[in-house]
Amino acid sequence: MQSDTNYRRLVKNYQPKKSKEDEENEFSSLIAFKNVLKEVADLAGQREVVAENLQNQVLQGILLLAKNLREERKKALNQGASLTQSLHTQIGTLDRAKRSYEKAFREAEKAIESYHKADADFHLSRADVEKQRVNMNIRNSQSEDAKSEYANQLQITNKQQQQHYQIALPEVFNRLQELDEKRTRGMKEFIKRSADVEYEVSPIIAHCLEGIVKAADSINEKDDSMIVIEKYQSGFQPPGDIPFEDLSKPDPDAANNSQTHNSSTGLNHMTGKGTTKDKLKKRVGIFGIFTGNKVSETATGSTGSSNSTA
Amino acid sequence: MQSDTNYRRLVKNYQPKKSKEDEENEFSSLIAFKNVLKEVADLAGQREVVAENLQNQVLQGILLLAKNLREERKKALNQGASLTQSLHTQIGTLDRAKRSYEKAFREAEKAIESYHKADADFHLSRADVEKQRVNMNIRNSQSEDAKSEYANQLQITNKQQQQHYQIALPEVFNRLQELDEKRTRGMKEFIKRSADVEYEVSPIIAHCLEGIVKAADSINEKDDSMIVIEKYQSGFQPPGDIPFEDLSKPDPDAANNSQTHNSSTGLNHMTGKGTTKDKLKKRVGIFGIFTGNKVSETATGSTGSSNSTA
């Protein structure tokens, strides 16, 4: 889930700098923004929980099951191959025993024939006939031995074949079937677990979204603009009317009036004293917002139209 | 939200190939997997809806508001600068009018003094005195005109100053305050809208998760392994016991028995007929799963231990 790091990055990149100003003087919008960031960080945390659980509860489980199934399947297939090989070997032994028996039987038949031939031949000595009889007996005995060995191997083979088809091989196939069912069950389980991992965080995610809405609702634009006004207001009253100075009627107030006039018109050419300067500086703070905006020439021209005297 | 394309890519990459096999013969796990992919595609769709709504309903709105606020703020600041400039210009005009009046007044005083001096000087001609009187009258008249212009400009200035501080400038500040409140309201609105965009998809996402769980629950490992058995079973009965062939007691069934024996031991050295070959081929299909697994030498050796006769 790549979104985790994105959420975290968002929170990190947009975290407001700790300002040195009074914390209680904060704008509701700034407080709300910080709270939204907190909720987004929580969302990031939830996505991380999902990633971690998918990793630990699902992915690890799948890897473990896959490894186990691979090993067990190999074992079963090896066993199946081994059983088949073993039966083939036994059938080979039986075939050789049978061929030995057939060969011995034919040789015994030939020996019997030779004995009968010798016995019927009056020209042969008793010794020669006796030799053929002994040979016949040996061949008959060998044939009987081979027959017995063949019967023995047949019994062993039939027993192994029965055991192979009725017990051993079915066991291997049952094991393979079990493994396949285990694989399918694992798939079922891990799909459900994945969905559960997502499910589990959904109430917390819903809670985070509620927190975001709550944070937004706490924004009060009227309060915020009042903070701006409180912060930047000069506290000055707007200047009163500039008094008329009639030079033909000098009075004791003239000097004071003149001073008032000066401080009122002082915006243009300042000749005031220290205190006035301080006040002016503060006033510049609020009026300063206009200095960045140079008035275009046409604006100056149109407002200067009352400038008729020379 | 980068996860959209990731979801889509997941769905695309893991879509099973359309197989040519009967659709009704499908494994429940495969059907479930396809259904999970469908739900994941739906999840992708929901994330896309979120991305689209954030784009159209939030980001576009923010851009529009920001543009509007920037323009309106610039307009207000221009107006404030223009008003201040205009007042300064008028105060300059008043200053010049006042200085003109002072100069004219002093010149009139001097002319009065000169006339009085000339009038008191018995050595001067009447013409010279008359010249000084005329000059005095002109200067007095000029002084009166300048005084009148000064009074006129003072009236204009006071009117403008009053209008500036009581109406025009407050209007500009009110406009700026309105804009700030509009900005804050916008922030509130867009944060809530963002959360809503997420909220709106959450029931559908929950529904998708339910669909995934439902798909997983539809997996039946017993049914699936039965499909495998149905598909790969050979249909053969395990071979019966290999009969004993006693060469010393030939009977009419000997030929048949021999044939049965051959097809039973046929796994090793096949001498069967056409039909048997076909059957064998099918049987190899199921036994083929062991061919990939070569039995190790030790396994062969141990099972071949009953091979005692030569």
Coordinates of C-alpha atoms in Angstrom, one line a residue, chain A residues 73-86 88, chain B residues 284 287-301 303:
Chain A
R73 CA 3.6 -32.5 -2.4
K74 CA 7.2 -33.4 -3.3
K75 CA 7.3 -35.9 -0.5
A76 CA 4.0 -37.5 -1.7
L77 CA 5.1 -37.6 -5.3
N78 CA 8.4 -39.1 -4.3
Q79 CA 6.6 -41.8 -2.3
G80 CA 4.3 -42.5 -5.3
A81 CA 7.2 -42.8 -7.7
S82 CA 9.1 -45.0 -5.2
L83 CA 6.0 -47.3 -4.8
T84 CA 5.6 -47.6 -8.5
Q85 CA 9.3 -48.3 -9.0
S86 CA 9.2 -50.9 -6.3
H88 CA 7.9 -52.6 -11.3
Chain B
V284 CA -0.1 -42.9 -17.9
F287 CA 0.4 -42.0 -13.2
G288 CA 2.4 -39.3 -15.0
I289 CA 2.4 -37.1 -11.9
F290 CA 5.2 -39.3 -10.5
T291 CA 7.4 -39.2 -13.6
G292 CA 8.7 -35.7 -12.8
N293 CA 9.9 -37.1 -9.4
K294 CA 12.8 -39.4 -10.0
V295 CA 13.2 -41.8 -7.1
S296 CA 16.6 -41.6 -5.5
E297 CA 18.9 -44.6 -5.8
T298 CA 18.5 -45.6 -2.1
A299 CA 14.7 -45.7 -2.4
T300 CA 15.0 -48.1 -5.4
G301 CA 17.5 -50.2 -3.6
T303 CA 12.3 -51.6 -2.3

